[in-house]
Amino acid sequence: MLNSSGRGTCLDNEPPKRDFLYPAVAPGQVYDADEQCRFQYGATSRQCKYGEVCRELWCLSKSNRCVTNSIPAAEGTLCQTGNIEKGWCYQGDCVPFGTWPQSIDGGWGPWSLWGECSRTCGGGVSSSLRHCDSPAPSGGGKYCLGERKRYRSCNTDPCPLGARDFREKQCADFDNMPFRGKYYNWKPYTGGGVKPCALNCLAEGYNFYTERAPAVIDGTQCNADSLDICINGECKHVGCDNILGSDAREDRCRVCGGDGSTCDAIEGFFNDSLPRGGYMEVVQIPRGSVHIEVREVAMSKNYIALKSEGDDYYINGAWTIDWPRKFDVAGTAFHYKRPTDEPESLEALGPTSENLIVMVLLQEQNLGIRYKFNVPITRTGSGDNEVGFTWTHQPWSECSATCAGGLQRQEVVCKRLDDNSIVQNNYCDPDSKPPENQRSCNTEPCPPEWFIGDWLECSKTCDGGMRTRAVLCIRKIGPSEEETLDYSGCLTHRPIEKEPCNNQSCPPQWVALDWSECTPKCGPGFKHRIVLCKSSDLSKTFPAAQCPEESKPPVRIRCSLGRCPPPRWVTGDWGQCSAQCGLGQQMRTVQCLSYTGQASGDCPETVRPPSMQQCESKCDSTPISSTEGEFPMEKGPAVSIHPYLPFLPAHACSLSQINKIVLINK
C-alpha cells in the first residue's frame, strides 16, 4: 500500500478548495434515460428496459439491438425495483425518489496479531494490520485517519559469530538466476549514488553492479555503520538498544546508555620521515578500540596503510595501493577515503576484535598524520589474575513516551565483578547473554492537540483567491494510533483554516465564445467562433493587442458531418407526344446534378435514365366538318378533303387509319 511504502504522503494534503457553482438538480432529472441514450447512440436511440439502470444503462442501437457501455445511468435517473415503485439512482443504487442514504464515517477495526519476524537474529521487524471496516465508510463518509500498518522490533539479539551478513545473503540468492543470459556471484554494493534500502549487488570479478530488487527485506541495516533498518524500502531510525524508534544512544565508548567512563581517549600526531621512503609505523590500535580516525594534515604522495600484529597488510600493503573503499577488518568496517581535493583518511566505528597497526608508506616528506581513538579501560583485580565479567540487567529505563503507550527496557550490559562497572560487551560471553526485558508504560491517551497542515496553493493566481490548510483536533491513543475528535475536544484557540491570497489584479485574458455549426453540411468544412480580449471578471472588452497573441485560442477548426451524398441523375417531366394521332415520340431532360444542385460529370452512365420514349396518341374516327378553312369546291368529281396529317412511314399507320384517306368518285 502507498501509505506503508512512504509513497503516499501526497495524499495527506487535502485538494485545493475552489468555489464552484454546482448544479442544484441531479443530471438524471435534467436528462432522462432516453435522452442519455440519444447522447451516446444517436437521435433514434432510447432506453431498453433491461437490467438495473442504476448499474448499467442499456440503449437501443441503430441496428435495433440493446447495447451498453457498461456505465450506470446519471445520478437522479428515474428507476424502479421490486420494492421501490418510484426511485432515483444514487451512487449506483435505486433509492426512494428524493432521498439518499446517510453518510457514515469509517472506523478502525482491531489490530491483527503480530506477524512473523523478518529475521531470526540481529534485529528484525514484525508488523500488524488493521482495516477501516468498523464500520466501513459509506454514503460519502470519511475514511479512517491514522496508520493502517504498525511495526515493532523483534529478535534483537546479536547473530552468532561468523553468521552470514543479511544483505550478503539476499544478494547471494540471485547467484542461481541468470542476468542477461549469464550467471554471476553477487556481493552487496553500498557505494555512493545508490539508495540505502535498495538491494544493489556487485558482480564478483566484474566491474559493474546492478539493482536486483527495489527494496531489501525488512530489518536489513541501512548501512554497515548504523543500526537504522529498512522497512518497506525506507530507512527507519533504531536506537542502540535495537528497538525501532528508540531514543537510546551510545556513549563515546560505544556502550548503549553508558556514561563514557569505560574507555580512554587516545590522540596523537606523527610526522617522522625516512630519507629514502618506505613503510613506517604510526600507532598501534589495541583490541576493543572504538571511534578510530586517522587523517593526513595535508595532501601528499604518501599513503596510510593498515596491518595486523603478524605483519599481514589489510590496506595498501606490499607497495600496492588499493582503491578507496570500505574494508571489513578486525570485526568492523574501515572506510579508506582518498579524495582528489582533500587529504586521505581512514575511519572505523569499532570495536576492533584484534590489535592493529597503522603504517604510512612514505614517498616524500611526511607533513604529519593525526590520529585519535578510544580504548577500553583495562582493570585487574588483586594479584596477577584478571577479574571476571558477567551479564547484568540494568534498572528499568525511563518510559519512551509520556502518554499513548511507551516502553520501558531493562538493558543487558557486561559488568566487572570486582567494581560492578560497565564494560564493552566483548568482555562477556555472547552465548550466555540473557534477553532484555521490556514492559509497557504510560498507556493513557495523550491530551487532544491541534494538527495543522501546510497551506495549500491559492485557489487563484490573481484577483484574490483563498488558500486553505487542514486543521484537525487529534488525540494520540497509541504509539502509532491517533483518533480525530470534534473541534470542541481541543481547549486552545482553533487555528485558522482559510485566508485570502494573491489579491493583485489579473491581466486581460482571451475568452472564446461557442463554436458555430459546421459548414458545409457534409464533407470537410470549418467551424468558426469569436475570441475576445476580456478583463478577468469578464466585465470589459479590450483591444486584441492587450492580450498575448501566442496564447490566443483558435478561431477556426476543421470539421466534418460525414461524407456528402454522390451526384445523381435528375429527370424532368415528359414532353408532349410528337404525334397527335397514333405513334410518336416524347422527350424529357436528364441531368447529372450534385447534392448542391450543380451540374456534375460523375454520374455512372450505366444507370442513366432515357431521355426519349415512344408514345401513342388516340385518333378520333368522326369526319371533320369543313366550315372555316374549307377549300372552295369546283364543279367536277366530288373529293372528300380531310385535315392534313404529318407524313409517317407506312408501317406506323394502321389499316383503319389508311382507309380514312379515300377518294370518292361520284
XYZ file of C-alpha atoms in Angstrom:
666
model
C 0.000 0.000 0.000
C 1.117 3.557 -0.648
C 0.784 4.630 2.979
C 3.151 1.892 4.145
C 5.831 2.415 1.497
C 6.470 6.105 2.015
C 4.965 6.980 -1.384
C 1.573 8.172 -0.268
C 2.476 11.346 1.624
C 0.901 13.418 -1.134
C -2.459 12.031 -0.051
C -2.101 13.734 3.330
C -2.877 17.096 1.714
C -6.471 17.989 1.039
C -7.152 19.121 -2.540
C -7.470 22.882 -3.052
C -10.942 24.161 -2.331
C -12.395 26.235 -5.158
C -15.741 27.998 -5.343
C -17.759 26.033 -7.885
C -21.384 26.633 -8.773
C -22.708 23.118 -8.501
C -25.994 22.284 -10.245
C -28.981 22.239 -7.917
C -30.723 19.472 -9.877
C -29.360 15.962 -10.391
C -28.296 15.371 -14.029
C -30.652 12.399 -14.364
C -33.563 14.749 -13.662
C -32.480 17.102 -16.453
C -31.750 14.348 -18.978
C -33.868 11.234 -18.618
C -32.678 7.751 -19.615
C -33.927 8.139 -23.210
C -32.046 11.414 -23.624
C -28.875 9.845 -22.184
C -29.193 7.072 -24.784
C -29.548 9.645 -27.569
C -26.325 11.328 -26.416
C -24.489 8.028 -26.784
C -26.114 6.276 -29.739
C -27.845 8.902 -31.850
C -31.161 10.658 -32.246
C -33.239 7.488 -32.718
C -31.958 5.672 -29.653
C -33.983 5.129 -26.481
C -33.680 3.198 -23.238
C -34.005 -0.581 -23.244
C -35.923 -1.778 -20.186
C -33.175 -4.252 -19.379
C -31.075 -4.780 -16.261
C -30.669 -2.346 -13.362
C -30.438 1.123 -14.857
C -28.522 2.475 -11.851
C -25.723 -0.009 -12.548
C -25.833 -0.271 -16.366
C -27.755 1.831 -18.860
C -28.918 -0.247 -21.834
C -29.885 1.570 -25.033
C -31.377 0.698 -28.420
C -28.720 0.931 -31.155
C -29.173 1.811 -34.843
C -29.356 -1.907 -35.600
C -32.297 -2.241 -33.162
C -30.231 -4.163 -30.624
C -29.890 -3.411 -26.918
C -26.303 -2.374 -26.148
C -24.469 -0.845 -23.188
C -21.207 0.942 -22.448
C -21.206 -0.738 -19.008
C -21.690 2.599 -17.266
C -24.589 3.462 -14.955
C -27.265 5.993 -15.699
C -26.673 9.512 -14.423
C -27.382 10.349 -10.796
C -31.088 11.154 -10.361
C -32.320 8.995 -13.254
C -35.723 7.510 -12.504
C -35.660 3.818 -11.594
C -37.909 1.089 -10.292
C -37.337 -2.140 -8.364
C -39.484 -4.815 -6.814
C -39.539 -2.856 -3.550
C -39.416 0.710 -4.862
C -42.212 1.853 -7.161
C -40.663 5.257 -7.870
C -36.993 5.785 -7.173
C -33.921 7.537 -8.485
C -30.313 6.482 -8.941
C -27.918 7.379 -6.140
C -24.311 6.115 -6.202
C -25.201 3.019 -8.207
C -28.310 2.050 -6.235
C -32.008 2.678 -6.730
C -33.307 4.515 -3.647
C -36.720 6.103 -2.941
C -37.175 9.242 -5.012
C -35.902 12.409 -3.328
C -33.932 10.565 -0.611
C -30.324 9.436 -0.205
C -28.552 7.214 2.355
C -26.995 8.871 5.377
C -23.209 9.180 5.206
C -21.272 7.017 7.654
C -17.641 7.749 8.532
C -15.283 4.800 8.690
C -13.817 3.425 11.904
C -10.704 1.328 12.518
C -11.111 -2.345 13.250
C -8.921 -4.202 15.769
C -5.208 -4.687 15.154
C -4.237 -8.115 13.864
C -1.791 -10.344 15.698
C 1.878 -9.508 15.225
C 3.290 -11.250 12.168
C 6.405 -13.364 11.842
C 9.736 -11.626 12.478
C 11.671 -10.798 9.330
C 14.940 -12.018 10.876
C 15.955 -14.743 13.312
C 18.682 -12.588 14.913
C 20.352 -9.211 14.598
C 17.167 -7.136 14.848
C 14.190 -7.790 12.594
C 10.699 -6.338 12.425
C 7.202 -7.744 12.591
C 4.026 -5.959 11.559
C 0.363 -5.772 12.489
C -2.558 -4.631 10.310
C -5.946 -3.098 10.852
C -8.705 -2.185 8.410
C -11.159 0.669 8.153
C -14.191 -1.584 8.449
C -15.751 -0.941 11.862
C -17.781 0.443 10.177
C -16.579 0.842 6.599
C -17.232 4.334 5.198
C -20.427 4.556 3.138
C -22.707 7.170 1.653
C -19.815 9.560 1.118
C -18.479 9.159 4.654
C -14.824 9.832 5.530
C -12.104 7.197 5.524
C -10.242 6.463 8.749
C -7.308 8.626 9.829
C -4.117 7.080 11.162
C -1.732 4.246 10.406
C -3.080 1.104 8.743
C 0.098 -0.853 9.498
C 2.429 -0.729 12.501
C 5.838 -2.258 13.145
C 7.905 -3.343 16.132
C 11.379 -4.722 16.652
C 11.924 -8.422 17.245
C 14.798 -10.910 17.614
C 17.200 -8.125 18.571
C 19.862 -10.458 19.984
C 23.136 -10.398 18.016
C 23.648 -13.120 15.444
C 26.259 -15.821 16.246
C 29.873 -15.089 15.380
C 30.610 -15.985 11.784
C 26.971 -15.723 10.697
C 26.479 -14.539 7.124
C 25.638 -10.869 6.632
C 21.898 -10.427 5.992
C 22.331 -8.188 2.927
C 25.034 -10.507 1.580
C 22.635 -13.451 1.793
C 19.987 -11.541 -0.157
C 22.461 -10.847 -2.979
C 23.656 -14.465 -2.981
C 20.057 -15.621 -3.530
C 20.427 -14.306 -7.120
C 23.513 -16.436 -7.890
C 21.347 -19.132 -9.482
C 19.300 -16.680 -11.545
C 20.594 -15.659 -14.996
C 21.305 -11.976 -15.567
C 21.256 -11.034 -19.248
C 21.866 -14.656 -20.129
C 24.795 -15.227 -17.751
C 25.299 -16.349 -14.147
C 27.281 -14.310 -11.607
C 28.216 -14.461 -7.942
C 26.701 -11.383 -6.323
C 28.049 -9.386 -3.367
C 26.410 -6.364 -1.707
C 27.257 -2.945 -3.138
C 26.649 0.026 -0.843
C 28.797 2.661 -2.523
C 27.809 6.187 -3.410
C 24.882 7.050 -5.610
C 22.608 4.160 -4.591
C 19.583 4.045 -2.319
C 20.493 2.510 1.065
C 17.347 0.370 1.148
C 17.552 -0.927 -2.421
C 19.297 -4.262 -2.987
C 22.285 -3.295 -5.153
C 24.666 -6.162 -5.856
C 28.163 -6.243 -7.372
C 29.058 -8.987 -9.837
C 32.124 -10.603 -8.250
C 35.109 -10.407 -10.600
C 33.376 -7.905 -12.890
C 33.365 -4.129 -12.889
C 29.621 -3.498 -12.599
C 26.781 -3.577 -10.112
C 23.009 -3.536 -10.588
C 19.818 -3.195 -8.577
C 18.496 -6.721 -8.083
C 15.472 -5.641 -6.022
C 13.884 -2.237 -5.355
C 13.822 -2.913 -1.596
C 15.745 -5.158 0.779
C 13.962 -7.413 3.260
C 12.540 -5.537 6.230
C 15.063 -5.432 9.078
C 18.140 -5.103 6.844
C 20.541 -2.436 8.113
C 20.562 0.733 6.019
C 24.374 0.731 6.097
C 27.116 -1.062 7.964
C 27.882 1.778 10.363
C 24.336 2.352 11.576
C 21.708 0.395 13.465
C 18.941 2.016 11.390
C 16.950 -0.549 9.411
C 14.940 -0.618 6.196
C 11.158 -1.016 6.294
C 9.204 -1.005 3.016
C 12.191 0.483 1.234
C 12.550 3.378 3.697
C 15.310 3.833 6.276
C 13.890 3.993 9.839
C 15.740 5.024 12.998
C 16.725 2.354 15.510
C 18.229 3.119 18.897
C 21.375 1.471 20.180
C 19.093 -0.935 22.082
C 17.998 -2.294 18.674
C 14.433 -1.023 19.206
C 12.643 0.658 16.337
C 12.138 4.362 17.075
C 14.045 4.215 20.386
C 15.996 7.247 21.605
C 18.678 5.135 23.309
C 22.180 6.326 22.322
C 25.717 5.070 22.650
C 28.311 6.938 24.666
C 31.809 7.671 23.377
C 32.854 4.145 24.349
C 30.002 2.688 22.237
C 28.208 1.475 25.359
C 24.452 1.835 24.931
C 23.153 4.187 27.613
C 26.634 4.396 29.171
C 28.294 7.449 30.713
C 31.595 7.281 28.806
C 33.609 6.076 31.805
C 34.720 2.720 30.386
C 37.260 3.987 27.850
C 40.109 6.423 27.481
C 40.689 8.782 24.566
C 44.000 8.448 22.704
C 45.169 11.249 20.411
C 48.491 11.908 18.717
C 50.435 13.443 15.849
C 53.059 11.627 13.762
C 55.409 13.453 11.393
C 58.580 11.286 11.256
C 60.095 10.582 7.836
C 62.548 8.225 6.147
C 65.281 9.632 3.908
C 64.603 7.045 1.165
C 60.935 6.418 1.838
C 59.214 3.156 2.801
C 56.795 1.907 5.440
C 56.858 3.464 8.940
C 54.735 2.611 11.964
C 52.391 5.435 13.022
C 50.497 3.985 16.021
C 49.196 0.718 17.465
C 45.428 0.358 17.972
C 44.548 -2.065 20.806
C 41.789 -4.637 20.622
C 38.358 -3.183 21.514
C 39.152 0.336 20.288
C 36.248 2.458 19.008
C 35.768 5.689 17.033
C 39.048 5.316 15.169
C 40.134 8.221 12.951
C 43.477 8.581 11.140
C 43.946 11.562 8.810
C 46.739 13.362 6.961
C 47.067 17.065 7.751
C 47.771 17.941 4.100
C 47.612 16.305 0.693
C 50.737 14.351 -0.219
C 52.076 11.401 -2.211
C 52.196 9.300 0.963
C 49.631 6.556 1.742
C 48.094 5.379 5.024
C 48.334 1.582 5.477
C 46.890 -0.907 7.974
C 48.259 -4.279 9.088
C 47.901 -6.892 11.795
C 50.416 -7.723 14.537
C 51.524 -10.616 12.346
C 52.522 -8.226 9.521
C 49.552 -9.158 7.316
C 48.554 -6.000 5.469
C 44.853 -5.233 5.104
C 45.184 -1.890 3.273
C 47.936 -0.591 0.947
C 50.453 -3.371 1.650
C 53.363 -4.711 -0.427
C 53.840 -1.374 -2.213
C 50.407 -1.805 -3.793
C 47.853 0.965 -3.462
C 44.213 -0.045 -3.025
C 41.251 1.839 -4.419
C 39.422 3.894 -1.788
C 36.532 1.812 -0.438
C 35.186 0.004 2.619
C 37.351 -2.749 4.133
C 35.920 -5.279 6.600
C 38.802 -5.721 9.038
C 39.015 -6.989 12.640
C 35.250 -7.203 13.166
C 34.478 -3.665 11.999
C 34.307 -1.641 8.788
C 37.252 0.642 7.912
C 36.450 3.387 5.394
C 39.513 4.337 3.362
C 38.999 7.695 1.609
C 41.317 9.436 -0.841
C 39.509 12.439 -2.391
C 41.119 14.354 -5.229
C 40.993 17.650 -3.338
C 41.412 16.608 0.326
C 43.963 14.647 2.413
C 43.317 10.912 2.695
C 41.811 9.349 5.822
C 40.956 6.047 7.500
C 37.936 5.751 9.807
C 36.115 2.987 11.721
C 33.447 2.831 14.413
C 34.821 -0.299 16.091
C 35.180 -2.079 18.354
C 38.100 -3.958 16.844
C 38.461 -7.649 17.539
C 42.278 -7.695 17.358
C 45.272 -5.433 17.774
C 46.050 -3.374 14.631
C 48.998 -1.257 13.491
C 48.615 1.912 11.410
C 51.503 2.389 8.958
C 52.391 5.064 6.413
C 54.045 4.398 3.049
C 56.367 7.387 2.617
C 57.239 8.634 -0.860
C 58.010 12.227 0.132
C 58.419 14.376 3.252
C 55.783 13.494 5.876
C 53.808 16.649 6.648
C 52.015 14.963 9.527
C 49.304 12.438 10.402
C 46.773 12.967 13.191
C 45.073 10.024 14.883
C 42.557 9.533 17.658
C 40.557 6.615 19.058
C 39.056 5.425 22.327
C 40.455 2.340 24.031
C 38.701 0.271 26.717
C 39.952 0.741 30.260
C 41.657 -2.446 31.480
C 41.295 -3.089 35.198
C 42.718 -6.063 37.047
C 41.849 -7.393 40.495
C 44.159 -8.320 43.347
C 47.231 -10.311 42.462
C 48.073 -11.203 38.880
C 44.690 -12.791 37.997
C 42.268 -10.796 35.794
C 38.851 -10.023 37.166
C 35.756 -11.841 35.812
C 32.848 -10.325 33.897
C 29.105 -11.087 33.833
C 25.886 -10.044 32.113
C 23.576 -7.896 34.261
C 20.144 -6.310 33.744
C 20.170 -2.551 34.180
C 17.377 -0.766 36.099
C 14.228 -0.003 34.139
C 14.757 2.874 31.740
C 12.517 5.908 31.562
C 9.338 5.436 29.555
C 9.886 6.157 25.882
C 6.692 8.242 25.749
C 4.845 10.438 28.224
C 1.438 9.198 27.009
C -0.302 6.938 24.476
C 1.845 3.978 25.352
C 5.593 3.767 25.629
C 8.147 1.145 26.543
C 10.492 0.662 29.461
C 13.506 -1.529 28.968
C 15.966 -3.388 31.121
C 19.108 -3.366 29.050
C 21.598 -6.183 29.469
C 25.170 -4.940 29.969
C 28.521 -6.516 30.678
C 29.943 -5.638 34.120
C 33.145 -6.271 36.012
C 32.703 -8.491 39.029
C 35.091 -6.539 41.280
C 33.723 -2.999 40.990
C 30.448 -3.581 39.114
C 31.461 -1.099 36.385
C 30.032 -1.404 32.854
C 32.479 -2.517 30.182
C 32.170 -3.351 26.475
C 30.120 -6.405 25.578
C 33.061 -8.269 24.085
C 34.386 -8.926 27.622
C 31.374 -11.179 28.338
C 30.463 -14.472 26.744
C 27.953 -13.673 23.914
C 26.402 -17.157 24.121
C 25.311 -16.627 27.716
C 23.745 -13.170 27.206
C 20.166 -13.139 28.584
C 17.362 -11.390 26.677
C 16.461 -7.817 27.506
C 13.232 -7.149 29.411
C 10.611 -4.659 28.340
C 7.195 -3.549 29.533
C 4.520 -1.079 28.543
C 4.176 2.239 30.330
C 2.160 5.496 30.227
C -0.617 3.853 28.237
C -3.213 6.576 28.878
C -4.171 8.684 25.800
C -2.392 11.977 25.220
C -4.248 15.287 25.674
C -6.005 16.485 22.489
C -3.983 18.830 20.319
C -4.321 20.639 17.013
C -2.869 19.103 13.891
C -2.050 21.923 11.460
C -1.233 21.036 7.867
C 0.707 23.082 5.346
C -1.005 25.833 3.388
C -2.233 24.589 0.019
C -1.870 26.526 -3.206
C -4.008 29.627 -3.622
C -7.267 28.998 -5.481
C -6.407 31.862 -7.844
C -3.155 33.261 -9.129
C -4.610 36.808 -9.133
C -7.813 38.803 -8.460
C -7.977 37.489 -4.916
C -8.219 33.817 -4.066
C -8.304 31.711 -0.959
C -5.858 29.198 0.423
C -6.667 26.548 2.974
C -4.966 24.081 5.246
C -6.056 21.084 7.238
C -6.790 21.770 10.905
C -7.806 18.730 12.924
C -8.262 18.065 16.597
C -6.457 14.799 17.238
C -5.538 12.692 20.220
C -2.794 10.109 20.250
C -4.104 6.921 21.830
C -1.246 4.546 20.965
C 2.350 4.536 19.748
C 1.180 4.604 16.118
C -2.533 5.283 16.526
C -4.444 8.555 16.561
C -8.113 9.433 16.645
C -9.849 12.515 15.322
C -12.080 14.436 17.731
C -14.627 17.198 17.335
C -13.138 20.671 17.362
C -14.563 21.176 20.842
C -12.180 18.496 22.127
C -9.188 20.832 21.842
C -9.219 23.503 24.533
C -6.903 26.043 22.886
C -7.979 28.519 20.213
C -8.663 26.864 16.876
C -6.102 27.915 14.225
C -7.474 29.484 11.041
C -8.140 27.144 8.108
C -8.660 29.713 5.351
C -7.159 33.070 4.411
C -7.118 35.411 1.366
C -4.199 35.280 -1.068
C -2.990 36.692 -4.413
C -5.054 39.878 -4.258
C -3.302 41.552 -7.208
C -5.334 42.211 -10.384
C -5.196 39.699 -13.206
C -4.063 40.729 -16.695
C -6.601 40.652 -19.591
C -7.352 37.196 -20.940
C -8.756 35.588 -24.048
C -12.384 34.458 -23.839
C -13.722 32.198 -26.587
C -17.425 32.089 -27.460
C -19.221 28.954 -28.648
C -18.351 27.322 -31.949
C -20.645 27.830 -34.913
C -22.188 24.904 -36.747
C -20.022 23.068 -39.250
C -20.326 24.377 -42.821
C -20.973 22.946 -45.350
C -23.465 20.389 -44.045
C -21.438 17.439 -45.340
C -17.879 16.651 -46.258
C -14.877 18.578 -44.874
C -15.659 22.035 -43.590
C -14.948 24.515 -40.817
C -16.362 25.753 -37.512
C -15.854 29.378 -36.517
C -16.078 31.283 -33.255
C -15.392 34.724 -31.845
C -12.454 35.206 -29.453
C -12.417 38.387 -27.353
C -9.819 40.015 -25.096
C -11.658 40.477 -21.789
C -10.913 41.577 -18.257
C -10.520 38.824 -15.690
C -14.029 39.414 -14.368
C -15.363 39.398 -17.984
C -16.959 42.817 -17.485
C -14.800 44.730 -20.007
C -13.622 44.067 -23.556
C -10.160 45.302 -24.576
C -8.414 45.619 -27.942
C -6.868 42.340 -29.046
C -3.374 43.826 -28.763
C -3.662 43.854 -24.932
C -3.846 40.038 -24.775
C -0.840 37.821 -25.625
C -1.088 36.738 -29.250
C 0.761 33.439 -28.623
C -1.955 32.211 -26.253
C -4.938 33.231 -28.373
C -7.323 30.293 -28.878
C -8.019 29.268 -32.479
C -10.977 30.941 -34.209
C -11.412 28.241 -36.857
C -11.134 24.459 -36.768
C -11.736 21.759 -39.317
C -14.859 19.625 -39.046
C -16.879 17.099 -40.987
C -20.501 15.990 -40.742
C -19.928 12.843 -42.779
C -19.490 12.106 -46.448
C -21.612 14.065 -48.930
C -24.173 12.107 -50.999
C -22.872 11.258 -54.510
C -24.112 13.046 -57.694
C -27.308 11.558 -59.185
C -29.353 11.625 -62.387
C -32.282 14.036 -62.207
C -35.060 13.831 -64.847
C -37.620 16.385 -65.955
C -41.242 15.773 -66.935
C -42.021 14.086 -70.253
C -42.960 16.472 -73.107
C -45.943 16.151 -75.453
C -46.116 13.280 -77.883
C -44.898 14.221 -81.378
C -47.946 12.546 -82.971
C -51.461 13.871 -82.473
C -52.801 10.563 -83.667
C -51.117 7.234 -83.438
C -47.455 6.540 -82.518
C -44.903 9.291 -81.897
C -42.051 10.287 -79.624
C -41.789 12.335 -76.469
C -38.693 13.881 -74.816
C -37.533 14.894 -71.327
C -34.433 16.450 -69.737
C -31.887 14.181 -67.959
C -29.142 15.933 -65.890
C -26.308 14.792 -63.573
C -26.502 17.033 -60.501
C -24.510 17.187 -57.228
C -26.225 17.391 -53.828
C -25.986 21.201 -54.121
C -27.838 21.214 -57.459
C -24.804 21.976 -59.601
C -24.052 20.129 -62.840
C -21.655 17.231 -62.491
C -19.984 14.690 -64.746
C -19.568 11.976 -62.128
C -22.864 10.079 -62.540
C -22.480 6.481 -63.855
C -23.678 6.161 -67.432
C -24.897 2.627 -66.793
C -27.810 3.896 -64.751
C -28.626 6.996 -66.828
C -32.411 7.233 -67.353
C -33.641 7.520 -71.002
C -34.355 10.990 -72.346
C -36.756 9.804 -75.143
C -39.521 7.262 -75.348
C -42.212 6.143 -77.792
C -45.726 7.487 -77.313
C -49.168 6.941 -78.857
C -51.977 9.428 -79.244
C -55.573 8.257 -79.588
C -57.097 9.011 -83.027
C -60.709 10.360 -83.491
C -62.782 8.368 -86.163
C -65.509 11.086 -86.782
C -65.039 13.035 -90.023
C -64.169 16.603 -89.504
C -66.775 19.044 -90.918
C -65.463 21.724 -93.183
C -66.506 25.164 -92.190
C -63.669 27.523 -91.653
C -60.649 26.621 -93.559
C -62.551 24.673 -96.251
C -61.245 24.778 -99.723
C -63.662 26.175 -102.325
C -65.307 23.419 -104.229
C -65.310 23.394 -108.011
C -67.633 21.501 -110.168
C -66.418 18.195 -111.185
C -65.795 14.953 -109.395
C -66.546 15.146 -105.707
C -63.493 14.801 -103.416
C -63.717 14.494 -99.600
C -60.942 16.612 -98.016
C -59.579 15.644 -94.525
C -57.272 17.785 -92.371
C -53.569 17.489 -93.102
C -51.752 14.644 -91.374
C -47.972 14.710 -90.969
C -46.071 12.223 -93.032
C -45.436 8.975 -91.314
C -43.847 5.787 -92.533
C -46.319 3.252 -93.807
C -45.563 0.825 -91.061
C -46.552 3.455 -88.496
C -50.154 3.639 -89.770
C -52.885 1.153 -89.043
C -55.187 -0.158 -91.734
C -58.133 1.754 -90.321
C -56.154 4.963 -90.482
C -55.195 4.364 -94.115
C -58.825 3.712 -95.052
C -59.781 7.117 -93.807
C -57.882 8.739 -96.637
C -60.006 7.923 -99.651
C -61.081 9.470 -102.840
C -64.784 9.352 -103.522
C -65.679 9.405 -107.189
C -69.016 10.493 -107.984
